[in-house]
CSV table of C-alpha atoms in Angstrom, one decimal:
chain,number,residue,atom,x,y,z
A,1,MET,CA,8.0,-57.9,-39.4
A,2,THR,CA,6.8,-60.8,-37.3
A,3,PHE,CA,5.8,-61.2,-33.7
A,4,LEU,CA,5.8,-64.1,-31.3
A,5,GLY,CA,3.2,-64.9,-28.7
A,6,ILE,CA,3.9,-67.4,-26.0
A,7,ASP,CA,1.2,-69.1,-23.8
A,8,LEU,CA,3.0,-70.7,-20.9
A,9,GLY,CA,0.3,-73.0,-19.7
A,10,THR,CA,-0.1,-75.5,-16.9
A,11,SER,CA,0.4,-78.6,-19.1
A,12,GLY,CA,2.4,-77.1,-21.9
A,13,LEU,CA,3.7,-74.2,-23.9
A,14,ARG,CA,2.2,-72.9,-27.1
A,15,ALA,CA,4.1,-70.5,-29.4
A,16,LEU,CA,2.3,-68.5,-32.1
A,17,LEU,CA,4.0,-66.5,-34.9
A,18,VAL,CA,2.0,-63.7,-36.5
A,19,ASP,CA,2.7,-61.2,-39.3
A,20,GLU,CA,2.7,-57.4,-39.0
A,21,ASN,CA,-1.1,-57.4,-39.4
A,22,GLY,CA,-1.6,-59.9,-36.6
A,23,VAL,CA,-2.5,-62.8,-39.0
A,24,PRO,CA,-1.2,-66.2,-37.8
A,25,ILE,CA,1.7,-67.7,-39.7
A,26,GLY,CA,2.2,-70.8,-37.7
A,27,SER,CA,2.3,-72.3,-34.2
A,28,THR,CA,3.8,-75.1,-32.2
A,29,GLU,CA,3.2,-76.8,-28.9
A,30,GLN,CA,5.5,-78.5,-26.3
A,31,HIS,CA,4.3,-80.3,-23.3
A,32,TYR,CA,5.5,-81.0,-19.7
A,33,SER,CA,4.2,-82.5,-16.5
A,34,VAL,CA,2.9,-81.3,-13.2
A,35,ALA,CA,4.2,-83.0,-10.0
A,36,HIS,CA,1.9,-83.7,-7.0
A,37,PRO,CA,4.3,-84.6,-4.2
A,38,GLN,CA,1.4,-84.7,-1.7
A,39,ASN,CA,-2.4,-84.5,-1.8
A,40,GLY,CA,-3.4,-81.0,-2.8
A,41,TRP,CA,0.1,-80.0,-3.9
A,42,SER,CA,0.9,-78.9,-7.4
A,43,GLU,CA,4.5,-78.1,-8.6
A,44,GLN,CA,6.6,-77.6,-11.7
A,45,ASP,CA,10.3,-77.4,-12.5
A,46,PRO,CA,10.9,-74.0,-14.2
A,47,ALA,CA,13.7,-75.8,-16.2
A,48,ASP,CA,10.9,-77.6,-18.0
A,49,TRP,CA,9.4,-74.3,-19.2
A,50,ILE,CA,12.8,-73.2,-20.6
A,51,ALA,CA,13.3,-76.6,-22.3
A,52,ALA,CA,9.8,-76.4,-23.9
A,53,PHE,CA,10.4,-72.8,-25.0
A,54,GLU,CA,13.8,-73.7,-26.6
A,55,ALA,CA,12.2,-76.6,-28.4
A,56,ALA,CA,9.4,-74.4,-29.6
A,57,ILE,CA,11.9,-71.8,-30.9
A,58,ASN,CA,13.9,-74.4,-32.8
A,59,GLU,CA,10.7,-75.7,-34.4
A,60,MET,CA,9.7,-72.2,-35.3
A,61,ARG,CA,13.1,-71.4,-36.9
A,62,ASN,CA,13.0,-74.6,-38.9
A,63,SER,CA,9.4,-74.4,-40.0
A,64,TYR,CA,8.8,-70.7,-40.7
A,65,PRO,CA,11.4,-68.6,-42.6
A,66,ALA,CA,9.5,-65.5,-41.5
A,67,PHE,CA,10.8,-66.1,-38.0
A,68,SER,CA,14.0,-64.4,-39.0
A,69,ASP,CA,12.2,-61.1,-39.2
A,70,LEU,CA,11.1,-61.3,-35.5
A,71,ARG,CA,10.6,-57.9,-33.9
A,72,GLY,CA,8.6,-58.6,-30.7
A,73,ILE,CA,7.8,-61.3,-28.1
A,74,GLY,CA,4.9,-61.3,-25.6
A,75,VAL,CA,4.6,-63.9,-22.9
A,76,ALA,CA,1.4,-65.0,-21.2
A,77,GLY,CA,1.6,-67.3,-18.3
A,78,HIS,CA,-0.4,-69.2,-15.8
A,79,MET,CA,-0.9,-66.9,-12.8
A,80,HIS,CA,0.1,-67.0,-9.1
A,81,GLY,CA,3.0,-69.4,-9.4
A,82,ALA,CA,5.9,-68.8,-6.9
A,83,THR,CA,9.2,-69.1,-8.6
A,84,LEU,CA,11.9,-68.4,-6.0
A,85,LEU,CA,15.4,-67.2,-7.0
A,86,ASP,CA,18.5,-66.8,-4.8
A,87,LYS,CA,20.9,-63.9,-5.2
A,88,SER,CA,22.6,-65.7,-8.0
A,89,ASP,CA,19.3,-66.0,-9.8
A,90,GLN,CA,19.2,-69.8,-9.3
A,91,VAL,CA,15.9,-71.5,-8.7
A,92,LEU,CA,15.6,-72.5,-5.1
A,93,ARG,CA,12.7,-75.1,-5.3
A,94,PRO,CA,10.0,-76.2,-7.8
A,95,CYS,CA,7.4,-73.5,-8.6
A,96,ILE,CA,4.3,-73.8,-6.5
A,97,LEU,CA,1.4,-73.5,-8.9
A,98,TRP,CA,-2.0,-71.7,-9.0
A,99,ASN,CA,-4.0,-74.9,-8.2
A,100,ASP,CA,-1.8,-75.8,-5.1
A,101,GLN,CA,-3.9,-75.7,-2.0
A,102,ARG,CA,-1.3,-76.3,0.8
A,103,SER,CA,-1.3,-72.7,2.0
A,104,HIS,CA,-5.0,-72.4,2.9
A,105,GLU,CA,-4.2,-71.7,6.5
A,106,GLU,CA,-1.8,-68.9,5.6
A,107,ALA,CA,-4.2,-67.5,3.1
A,108,ALA,CA,-6.9,-67.2,5.8
A,109,VAL,CA,-4.6,-65.4,8.1
A,110,LEU,CA,-3.6,-62.9,5.4
A,111,ASP,CA,-7.1,-62.4,4.3
A,112,SER,CA,-8.2,-61.4,7.8
A,113,THR,CA,-5.3,-59.0,8.2
A,114,GLU,CA,-6.3,-55.3,8.3
A,115,GLY,CA,-6.1,-53.5,5.0
A,116,VAL,CA,-5.3,-56.6,2.9
A,117,ARG,CA,-8.6,-56.8,1.1
A,118,ASP,CA,-8.9,-53.1,0.8
A,119,LEU,CA,-5.5,-52.7,-0.9
A,120,SER,CA,-5.4,-55.9,-3.0
A,121,GLY,CA,-9.0,-55.6,-4.0
A,122,ASN,CA,-9.4,-59.4,-3.5
A,123,VAL,CA,-9.9,-62.2,-1.2
A,124,VAL,CA,-6.6,-63.9,-0.5
A,125,PHE,CA,-7.1,-67.3,-2.0
A,126,PRO,CA,-4.8,-70.3,-1.2
A,127,GLY,CA,-3.7,-70.3,-4.8
A,128,PHE,CA,-2.3,-66.8,-4.7
A,129,THR,CA,1.4,-66.1,-4.4
A,130,ALA,CA,1.6,-64.4,-1.0
A,131,PRO,CA,0.3,-67.3,1.1
A,132,LYS,CA,2.7,-69.6,-0.7
A,133,LEU,CA,5.6,-67.6,0.6
A,134,GLN,CA,4.2,-67.6,4.0
A,135,TRP,CA,4.0,-71.4,3.8
A,136,VAL,CA,7.6,-71.6,2.6
A,137,ARG,CA,8.6,-69.3,5.5
A,138,LYS,CA,7.0,-71.6,8.0
A,139,ASN,CA,7.8,-75.0,6.5
A,140,GLU,CA,11.1,-74.4,4.5
A,141,PRO,CA,12.8,-71.6,6.5
A,142,ALA,CA,16.3,-72.3,5.0
A,143,ILE,CA,14.9,-71.7,1.5
A,144,PHE,CA,12.9,-68.6,2.6
A,145,GLU,CA,16.0,-67.0,3.9
A,146,GLN,CA,17.7,-67.3,0.5
A,147,VAL,CA,14.8,-65.7,-1.5
A,148,ALA,CA,16.2,-62.7,-3.4
A,149,LYS,CA,13.5,-62.5,-6.0
A,150,VAL,CA,10.0,-64.0,-6.5
A,151,LEU,CA,8.9,-64.3,-10.1
A,152,LEU,CA,5.6,-65.5,-11.6
A,153,PRO,CA,6.0,-68.0,-14.4
A,154,ALA,CA,5.6,-65.5,-17.2
A,155,ALA,CA,8.1,-63.1,-15.4
A,156,TYR,CA,10.6,-66.0,-15.1
A,157,LEU,CA,10.4,-66.5,-18.9
A,158,ASN,CA,10.8,-62.8,-19.4
A,159,PHE,CA,13.9,-63.0,-17.2
A,160,TYR,CA,15.3,-65.7,-19.4
A,161,LEU,CA,14.6,-63.6,-22.5
A,162,THR,CA,15.9,-60.2,-21.2
A,163,GLY,CA,18.1,-60.9,-18.2
A,164,ASP,CA,16.0,-58.5,-16.1
A,165,HIS,CA,13.5,-59.2,-13.3
A,166,VAL,CA,10.4,-57.6,-14.7
A,167,ALA,CA,6.6,-58.4,-14.4
A,168,ASP,CA,3.4,-56.9,-15.8
A,169,MET,CA,0.5,-55.5,-13.8
A,170,SER,CA,-2.1,-58.1,-14.8
A,171,ASP,CA,-0.1,-61.0,-13.5
A,172,SER,CA,1.2,-59.2,-10.4
A,173,ALA,CA,-2.4,-58.4,-9.4
A,174,GLY,CA,-2.8,-62.0,-8.4
A,175,THR,CA,-0.1,-62.1,-5.8
A,176,SER,CA,-1.8,-60.2,-2.9
A,177,TRP,CA,1.2,-57.9,-2.8
A,178,LEU,CA,0.0,-55.4,-5.4
A,179,ASP,CA,-2.1,-52.3,-4.8
A,180,VAL,CA,-4.4,-53.2,-7.7
A,181,GLY,CA,-6.1,-49.7,-7.8
A,182,GLN,CA,-2.7,-47.9,-7.8
A,183,ARG,CA,-0.9,-50.5,-10.0
A,184,ASP,CA,2.1,-50.6,-7.7
A,185,TRP,CA,3.6,-52.9,-5.1
A,186,SER,CA,2.2,-52.1,-1.6
A,187,ASP,CA,4.6,-51.8,1.3
A,188,HIS,CA,1.7,-52.7,3.6
A,189,LEU,CA,0.8,-55.8,1.7
A,190,LEU,CA,4.4,-56.9,1.4
A,191,ALA,CA,5.0,-56.4,5.2
A,192,ALA,CA,1.9,-58.4,6.0
A,193,GLY,CA,3.4,-61.3,4.0
A,194,ASN,CA,6.9,-60.8,5.5
A,195,MET,CA,8.3,-59.7,2.1
A,196,ARG,CA,10.3,-56.7,0.9
A,197,ARG,CA,10.0,-54.5,-2.2
A,198,ASP,CA,13.5,-55.4,-3.3
A,199,GLN,CA,12.4,-59.0,-3.6
A,200,MET,CA,9.8,-58.0,-6.2
A,201,PRO,CA,10.4,-57.6,-10.0
A,202,ARG,CA,10.2,-54.2,-11.7
A,203,LEU,CA,6.6,-53.5,-12.8
A,204,VAL,CA,5.5,-52.5,-16.4
A,205,GLU,CA,2.2,-52.5,-18.2
A,206,GLY,CA,1.7,-55.6,-20.3
A,207,SER,CA,1.6,-53.6,-23.6
A,208,ASP,CA,4.8,-51.7,-22.7
A,209,ALA,CA,8.4,-52.9,-23.4
A,210,ALA,CA,9.9,-54.9,-20.6
A,211,GLY,CA,13.3,-55.0,-22.3
A,212,THR,CA,15.0,-56.4,-25.4
A,213,LEU,CA,16.0,-59.9,-26.3
A,214,ARG,CA,19.4,-60.9,-24.9
A,215,LYS,CA,22.2,-60.6,-27.5
A,216,ASP,CA,23.3,-64.2,-27.0
A,217,LEU,CA,19.8,-65.5,-27.7
A,218,ALA,CA,19.4,-63.3,-30.7
A,219,GLN,CA,22.6,-64.5,-32.1
A,220,GLU,CA,21.7,-68.2,-31.3
A,221,TRP,CA,18.4,-67.7,-33.1
A,222,GLY,CA,20.0,-66.1,-36.1
A,223,LEU,CA,18.4,-62.7,-35.7
A,224,ASN,CA,19.9,-59.4,-36.7
A,225,ASN,CA,17.0,-57.2,-35.5
A,226,THR,CA,16.4,-55.7,-32.1
A,227,VAL,CA,13.6,-57.8,-30.6
A,228,THR,CA,11.3,-56.0,-28.0
A,229,VAL,CA,10.0,-58.2,-25.2
A,230,ALA,CA,6.6,-56.9,-24.0
A,231,GLY,CA,5.6,-56.9,-20.4
A,232,GLY,CA,3.2,-59.7,-21.3
A,233,ALA,CA,0.2,-60.8,-19.1
A,234,GLY,CA,-1.4,-63.3,-16.9
A,235,ASP,CA,-3.1,-65.9,-19.1
A,236,ASN,CA,-6.6,-64.6,-18.6
A,237,ALA,CA,-5.7,-61.0,-19.3
A,238,ALA,CA,-3.9,-62.2,-22.4
A,239,ALA,CA,-6.9,-64.3,-23.5
A,240,ALA,CA,-9.0,-61.1,-23.1
A,241,CYS,CA,-6.5,-59.4,-25.5
A,242,GLY,CA,-6.8,-62.3,-27.9
A,243,ILE,CA,-10.6,-62.0,-28.2
A,244,GLY,CA,-10.7,-58.2,-28.0
A,245,ALA,CA,-12.3,-57.8,-24.5
A,246,LEU,CA,-11.1,-54.3,-23.6
A,247,ASP,CA,-14.2,-52.3,-23.0
A,248,GLU,CA,-17.1,-52.4,-20.5
A,249,GLY,CA,-19.6,-55.2,-21.4
A,250,GLN,CA,-17.1,-57.3,-23.3
A,251,GLY,CA,-16.0,-60.7,-21.8
A,252,PHE,CA,-15.6,-64.4,-22.3
A,253,VAL,CA,-16.1,-67.8,-20.7
A,254,SER,CA,-13.1,-70.1,-20.8
A,255,LEU,CA,-13.5,-73.8,-20.7
A,256,GLY,CA,-9.9,-74.7,-19.9
A,257,THR,CA,-8.3,-76.6,-17.1
A,258,SER,CA,-10.0,-74.1,-14.9
A,259,GLY,CA,-13.2,-72.3,-15.7
A,260,VAL,CA,-13.3,-68.6,-16.0
A,261,LEU,CA,-16.0,-66.0,-16.6
A,262,LEU,CA,-14.3,-62.7,-17.3
A,263,ALA,CA,-15.7,-59.2,-17.8
A,264,ALA,CA,-13.6,-56.2,-18.9
A,265,ARG,CA,-13.9,-53.0,-16.8
A,266,ASP,CA,-13.1,-49.4,-17.6
A,267,GLY,CA,-12.5,-48.6,-14.0
A,268,TYR,CA,-11.4,-50.1,-10.6
A,269,ARG,CA,-14.4,-51.5,-8.7
A,270,PRO,CA,-13.3,-54.2,-6.4
A,271,ALA,CA,-15.9,-56.5,-4.7
A,272,PRO,CA,-13.9,-59.0,-2.6
A,273,GLU,CA,-17.0,-59.9,-0.6
A,274,THR,CA,-18.3,-61.7,-3.7
A,275,ALA,CA,-15.1,-63.8,-4.1
A,276,VAL,CA,-14.8,-62.3,-7.6
A,277,HIS,CA,-11.2,-61.5,-8.7
A,278,THR,CA,-10.5,-57.9,-9.6
A,279,PHE,CA,-7.2,-57.6,-11.5
A,280,CYS,CA,-5.4,-55.1,-13.7
A,281,HIS,CA,-5.8,-55.6,-17.4
A,282,ALA,CA,-2.8,-55.9,-19.6
A,283,VAL,CA,-3.1,-52.4,-21.0
A,284,PRO,CA,-3.0,-49.1,-19.0
A,285,GLY,CA,-6.1,-47.7,-17.3
A,286,ARG,CA,-8.2,-50.8,-17.6
A,287,TRP,CA,-9.1,-53.7,-15.2
A,288,TYR,CA,-11.1,-56.8,-15.4
A,289,GLN,CA,-13.2,-58.9,-13.0
A,290,MET,CA,-13.7,-62.7,-13.2
A,291,GLY,CA,-15.1,-65.6,-11.4
A,292,VAL,CA,-12.9,-68.7,-11.3
A,293,MET,CA,-13.7,-72.4,-10.7
A,294,LEU,CA,-10.7,-74.6,-10.4
A,295,SER,CA,-11.8,-77.7,-12.3
A,296,ALA,CA,-13.6,-77.2,-15.6
A,297,THR,CA,-12.3,-79.3,-18.4
A,298,ASP,CA,-10.1,-80.8,-15.7
A,299,SER,CA,-13.3,-82.5,-14.4
A,300,LEU,CA,-14.0,-84.0,-17.8
A,301,ASN,CA,-10.4,-85.0,-18.3
A,302,TRP,CA,-10.4,-86.7,-14.9
A,303,PHE,CA,-13.5,-88.7,-15.8
A,304,ALA,CA,-12.0,-89.6,-19.1
A,305,ARG,CA,-8.9,-90.9,-17.4
A,306,ILE,CA,-10.7,-93.2,-14.9
A,307,THR,CA,-13.0,-94.6,-17.7
A,308,SER,CA,-10.1,-95.0,-20.2
A,309,GLN,CA,-11.9,-92.9,-22.7
A,310,THR,CA,-11.1,-89.6,-24.5
A,311,PRO,CA,-13.2,-86.5,-23.6
A,312,SER,CA,-14.5,-86.4,-27.1
A,313,ASP,CA,-15.6,-90.0,-26.9
A,314,LEU,CA,-17.5,-89.2,-23.7
A,315,THR,CA,-19.3,-86.1,-25.0
A,316,SER,CA,-20.1,-87.5,-28.4
A,317,GLY,CA,-22.4,-90.0,-26.7
A,318,LEU,CA,-24.7,-87.1,-25.7
A,319,GLY,CA,-25.3,-85.8,-29.2
A,320,ASP,CA,-26.0,-82.2,-29.9
A,321,THR,CA,-29.5,-81.9,-28.6
A,322,LEU,CA,-29.8,-80.4,-25.0
A,323,HIS,CA,-31.7,-82.7,-22.6
A,324,ALA,CA,-33.3,-81.8,-19.3
A,325,PRO,CA,-31.1,-82.1,-16.2
A,326,GLY,CA,-30.3,-85.7,-15.3
A,327,GLN,CA,-30.9,-87.5,-12.0
A,328,VAL,CA,-27.2,-87.7,-11.3
A,329,ARG,CA,-25.4,-84.7,-9.8
A,330,PHE,CA,-21.7,-84.0,-9.9
A,331,LEU,CA,-20.0,-81.5,-7.6
A,332,PRO,CA,-16.9,-80.3,-9.5
A,333,TYR,CA,-14.6,-79.7,-6.6
A,334,LEU,CA,-11.7,-81.9,-7.5
A,335,SER,CA,-9.2,-79.2,-6.3
A,336,GLY,CA,-11.4,-77.3,-3.9
A,337,GLU,CA,-13.1,-74.1,-5.2
A,338,ARG,CA,-12.5,-70.4,-5.5
A,339,THR,CA,-15.6,-68.4,-6.6
A,340,PRO,CA,-17.9,-68.2,-4.8
A,341,HIS,CA,-16.9,-70.4,-1.9
A,342,ASN,CA,-13.1,-69.8,-1.3
A,343,ASP,CA,-12.9,-73.3,0.0
A,344,ALA,CA,-9.7,-75.3,-0.4
A,345,GLU,CA,-11.0,-78.3,1.4
A,346,ILE,CA,-14.3,-79.0,-0.3
A,347,LYS,CA,-14.3,-82.3,-2.2
A,348,ALA,CA,-16.0,-83.4,-5.4
A,349,GLY,CA,-18.6,-86.1,-5.6
A,350,PHE,CA,-21.5,-87.8,-7.5
A,351,THR,CA,-24.9,-88.1,-6.0
A,352,GLY,CA,-28.1,-89.7,-7.3
A,353,LEU,CA,-26.4,-92.9,-8.6
A,354,SER,CA,-28.5,-96.1,-9.1
A,355,ALA,CA,-28.1,-99.5,-10.7
A,356,GLY,CA,-29.4,-98.1,-13.9
A,357,THR,CA,-26.8,-95.2,-14.1
A,358,SER,CA,-24.9,-95.3,-17.4
A,359,ARG,CA,-21.6,-93.8,-18.5
A,360,ASP,CA,-23.6,-91.2,-20.5
A,361,ASP,CA,-25.5,-90.2,-17.4
A,362,LEU,CA,-22.2,-89.6,-15.5
A,363,THR,CA,-20.7,-87.7,-18.5
A,364,ARG,CA,-23.8,-85.5,-18.6
A,365,ALA,CA,-23.6,-84.9,-14.8
A,366,VAL,CA,-19.9,-83.8,-15.2
A,367,LEU,CA,-20.8,-81.3,-17.9
A,368,GLU,CA,-23.8,-80.1,-15.9
A,369,GLY,CA,-21.7,-79.8,-12.7
A,370,VAL,CA,-19.1,-77.6,-14.5
A,371,ALA,CA,-21.9,-75.5,-16.0
A,372,PHE,CA,-23.5,-75.0,-12.6
A,373,GLY,CA,-20.1,-73.9,-11.3
A,374,LEU,CA,-19.9,-71.3,-14.0
A,375,ARG,CA,-23.4,-70.1,-13.1
A,376,ASP,CA,-22.1,-69.6,-9.6
A,377,ASN,CA,-19.4,-67.4,-11.2
A,378,TYR,CA,-22.0,-65.5,-13.2
A,379,ASP,CA,-24.2,-64.8,-10.2
A,380,ALA,CA,-21.1,-63.6,-8.3
A,381,LEU,CA,-20.3,-61.2,-11.1
A,382,ALA,CA,-23.9,-60.0,-11.3
A,383,ALA,CA,-23.6,-59.1,-7.6
A,384,THR,CA,-21.2,-56.3,-8.8
A,385,ASP,CA,-22.3,-53.8,-11.4
A,386,THR,CA,-20.9,-55.9,-14.2
A,387,LYS,CA,-23.1,-56.1,-17.4
A,388,LEU,CA,-22.7,-59.0,-19.8
A,389,ASN,CA,-25.3,-59.3,-22.6
A,390,LYS,CA,-23.3,-61.9,-24.6
A,391,ILE,CA,-19.9,-63.5,-24.2
A,392,ILE,CA,-17.4,-65.3,-26.3
A,393,ALA,CA,-16.6,-69.0,-25.5
A,394,ILE,CA,-13.0,-70.1,-25.7
A,395,GLY,CA,-10.9,-73.1,-24.5
A,396,GLY,CA,-10.8,-76.8,-25.3
A,397,GLY,CA,-14.2,-77.5,-23.8
A,398,THR,CA,-15.8,-75.5,-26.7
A,399,ALA,CA,-15.4,-78.6,-28.9
A,400,SER,CA,-18.6,-79.9,-27.3
A,401,ARG,CA,-21.7,-78.2,-28.8
A,402,TYR,CA,-23.8,-79.8,-26.1
A,403,TRP,CA,-21.7,-78.1,-23.4
A,404,LEU,CA,-22.1,-74.7,-25.0
A,405,LYS,CA,-25.9,-75.0,-25.3
A,406,LEU,CA,-26.0,-76.1,-21.7
A,407,ILE,CA,-23.9,-73.2,-20.4
A,408,ALA,CA,-25.9,-70.6,-22.5
A,409,THR,CA,-29.1,-71.9,-21.0
A,410,LEU,CA,-27.8,-71.8,-17.5
A,411,LEU,CA,-26.4,-68.3,-17.8
A,412,GLY,CA,-29.4,-67.1,-19.8
A,413,ILE,CA,-27.2,-65.2,-22.3
A,414,PRO,CA,-25.9,-66.1,-25.8
A,415,LEU,CA,-22.5,-67.7,-26.2
A,416,GLN,CA,-20.5,-66.8,-29.3
A,417,LEU,CA,-18.0,-69.1,-30.9
A,418,PRO,CA,-15.1,-67.4,-32.8
A,419,ALA,CA,-14.7,-68.4,-36.5
A,420,SER,CA,-10.9,-68.6,-36.1
A,421,SER,CA,-9.1,-71.1,-33.9
A,422,GLU,CA,-6.6,-68.4,-33.0
A,423,PHE,CA,-8.0,-66.2,-30.3
A,424,GLY,CA,-6.5,-67.3,-27.0
A,425,ALA,CA,-3.6,-66.3,-24.8
A,426,ALA,CA,-0.9,-66.9,-27.4
A,427,LEU,CA,-2.6,-64.4,-29.8
A,428,GLY,CA,-3.0,-62.0,-26.9
A,429,GLY,CA,0.7,-62.3,-26.2
A,430,ALA,CA,1.5,-61.6,-29.8
A,431,ARG,CA,-0.7,-58.6,-29.8
A,432,LEU,CA,1.0,-57.2,-26.8
A,433,ALA,CA,4.3,-57.7,-28.5
A,434,MET,CA,3.0,-55.8,-31.5
A,435,ILE,CA,1.9,-52.8,-29.4
A,436,ALA,CA,5.2,-52.8,-27.4
A,437,ALA,CA,7.4,-53.0,-30.5
A,438,THR,CA,5.6,-50.6,-32.8
A,439,GLY,CA,3.9,-48.1,-30.4
A,440,ALA,CA,0.5,-48.8,-31.9
A,441,SER,CA,-2.6,-48.1,-29.8
A,442,PRO,CA,-4.1,-51.0,-27.9
A,443,GLU,CA,-7.5,-50.3,-29.5
A,444,SER,CA,-6.1,-50.7,-33.0
A,445,ILE,CA,-4.6,-54.1,-32.3
A,446,ILE,CA,-6.8,-55.7,-29.7
A,447,ILE,CA,-10.0,-56.3,-31.7
A,448,SER,CA,-12.8,-58.8,-31.6
A,449,PRO,CA,-12.8,-61.9,-33.8
A,450,ASP,CA,-15.4,-62.9,-36.4
A,451,ILE,CA,-18.1,-65.1,-34.9
A,452,GLN,CA,-18.8,-68.5,-36.4
A,453,GLU,CA,-21.9,-69.4,-34.4
A,454,GLU,CA,-24.0,-68.1,-31.6
A,455,PHE,CA,-25.7,-70.5,-29.1
A,456,GLN,CA,-28.9,-69.2,-27.6
A,457,PRO,CA,-30.4,-70.2,-24.2
A,458,ASP,CA,-33.0,-73.0,-24.6
A,459,SER,CA,-36.1,-71.4,-23.3
A,460,ARG,CA,-37.9,-74.8,-23.1
A,461,LEU,CA,-35.5,-76.1,-20.5
A,462,ARG,CA,-34.7,-72.9,-18.7
A,463,ASN,CA,-36.9,-73.5,-15.7
A,464,ALA,CA,-35.8,-77.1,-15.3
A,465,PHE,CA,-32.2,-76.1,-15.2
A,466,GLU,CA,-32.9,-73.3,-12.9
A,467,ASP,CA,-34.4,-75.8,-10.4
A,468,ALA,CA,-31.5,-78.1,-10.9
A,469,TYR,CA,-29.1,-75.3,-10.2
A,470,HIS,CA,-30.7,-74.4,-6.9
A,471,GLY,CA,-30.4,-78.1,-6.0
A,472,PHE,CA,-26.7,-77.9,-6.9
A,473,ARG,CA,-26.2,-74.9,-4.7
A,474,ALA,CA,-27.8,-76.6,-1.7
A,475,ALA,CA,-25.6,-79.7,-2.3
A,476,TYR,CA,-22.5,-77.7,-1.4
A,477,SER,CA,-23.4,-77.4,2.3
A,478,GLY,CA,-24.5,-81.0,2.4
A,479,MET,CA,-21.1,-82.1,1.0
A,480,LYS,CA,-19.4,-80.0,3.7
A,481,LYS,CA,-21.2,-81.8,6.4
A,482,ILE,CA,-20.2,-85.3,5.3
A,483,GLN,CA,-16.5,-84.7,4.4
């Protein structure tokens, strides 16, 4: 038996095939673009996801004979995206993505509506799904009137696979329509956002079966087996499954496009006043909390683009030895910010520039700015009763040892680097497929990886970075005044 995990990301789709023991057999990636029709807008054509998925399946079939024994599929997807379908299941407009900031006014109105924070367990951020639909209602009323179903990106791919409108709890928790404690759509939250229950997909747990693969697709792929499609997960819940973060005290820091600091929880303990997200986990009876910054490796990628360098070229100039904080400060608010500020309008910037500032100085400032932003997230989580003694580091940014040493020092806790390169959302999706198809317990499948290296905080520089962090925090209000 083999199982397929899909990571439907912002910039591309990754497919991972594993055997019946969860050991990776092979993977493939396909890429697509993001459109920015206006400043602060971020959209994608769902047809691009399907084209990327079909290309990935074709490559899998041609490269890995074990694909023919496929028994389960689990999809992880970038959260909050609003994919709008009419009554014929046709897409009405491009999907509005998680990092789109156009609905900040609608988000503020919903956030101040009585009962919304209490039921959803969260601040209503502009990137969430509910305010996007309010924006469509106000600015594209003809489209809003045709909306028969709203699907998140992963749910849209599940619809393609099964022909059913179905979504999992972890992804749906980021809509501001779900009662996160009760794990069900809330009529009060839906009414607050001018939506109806019949416009929502059917809900399942991420580790349960959402349906089976459509017969025409199974035939096209040359499969004779029944293939179970799992409920799947939002990308961060899937990543938690990939690195084995199920229990209290387990968590990770993700240096991806966005930056995430996530802690698994064994109960529902919302703390919206901290701007920490409290979402359902991908398995029953568990939740997780996380702080989110919108531009993590995206900040480094932006700097690489404008300097015509690669990110690795930029970071290699710093070496591996951690240095004291530089004179240049970078505020990493290229797309606004979530935790702890909930500010869609804050802008990024450098301060402390001089005639002697070098490219390495600016690179180091970018890495430090992102690390300071993650410290903001750590402090927000600490304001709850979350306990994290050590965390696993994942994402593309972990290629920089300098960055890992910096983050460990700023957070004051060890960072662990997995030995295997397979531990992310695609593996999490595959593990959910295994559970859904075989009935295995989540605890027997979702296990922690072997650790390759542990990065300890640098006690020599702890005080210097603590002082620099307080300067970073003060710079936020200064930036607000001069925008």
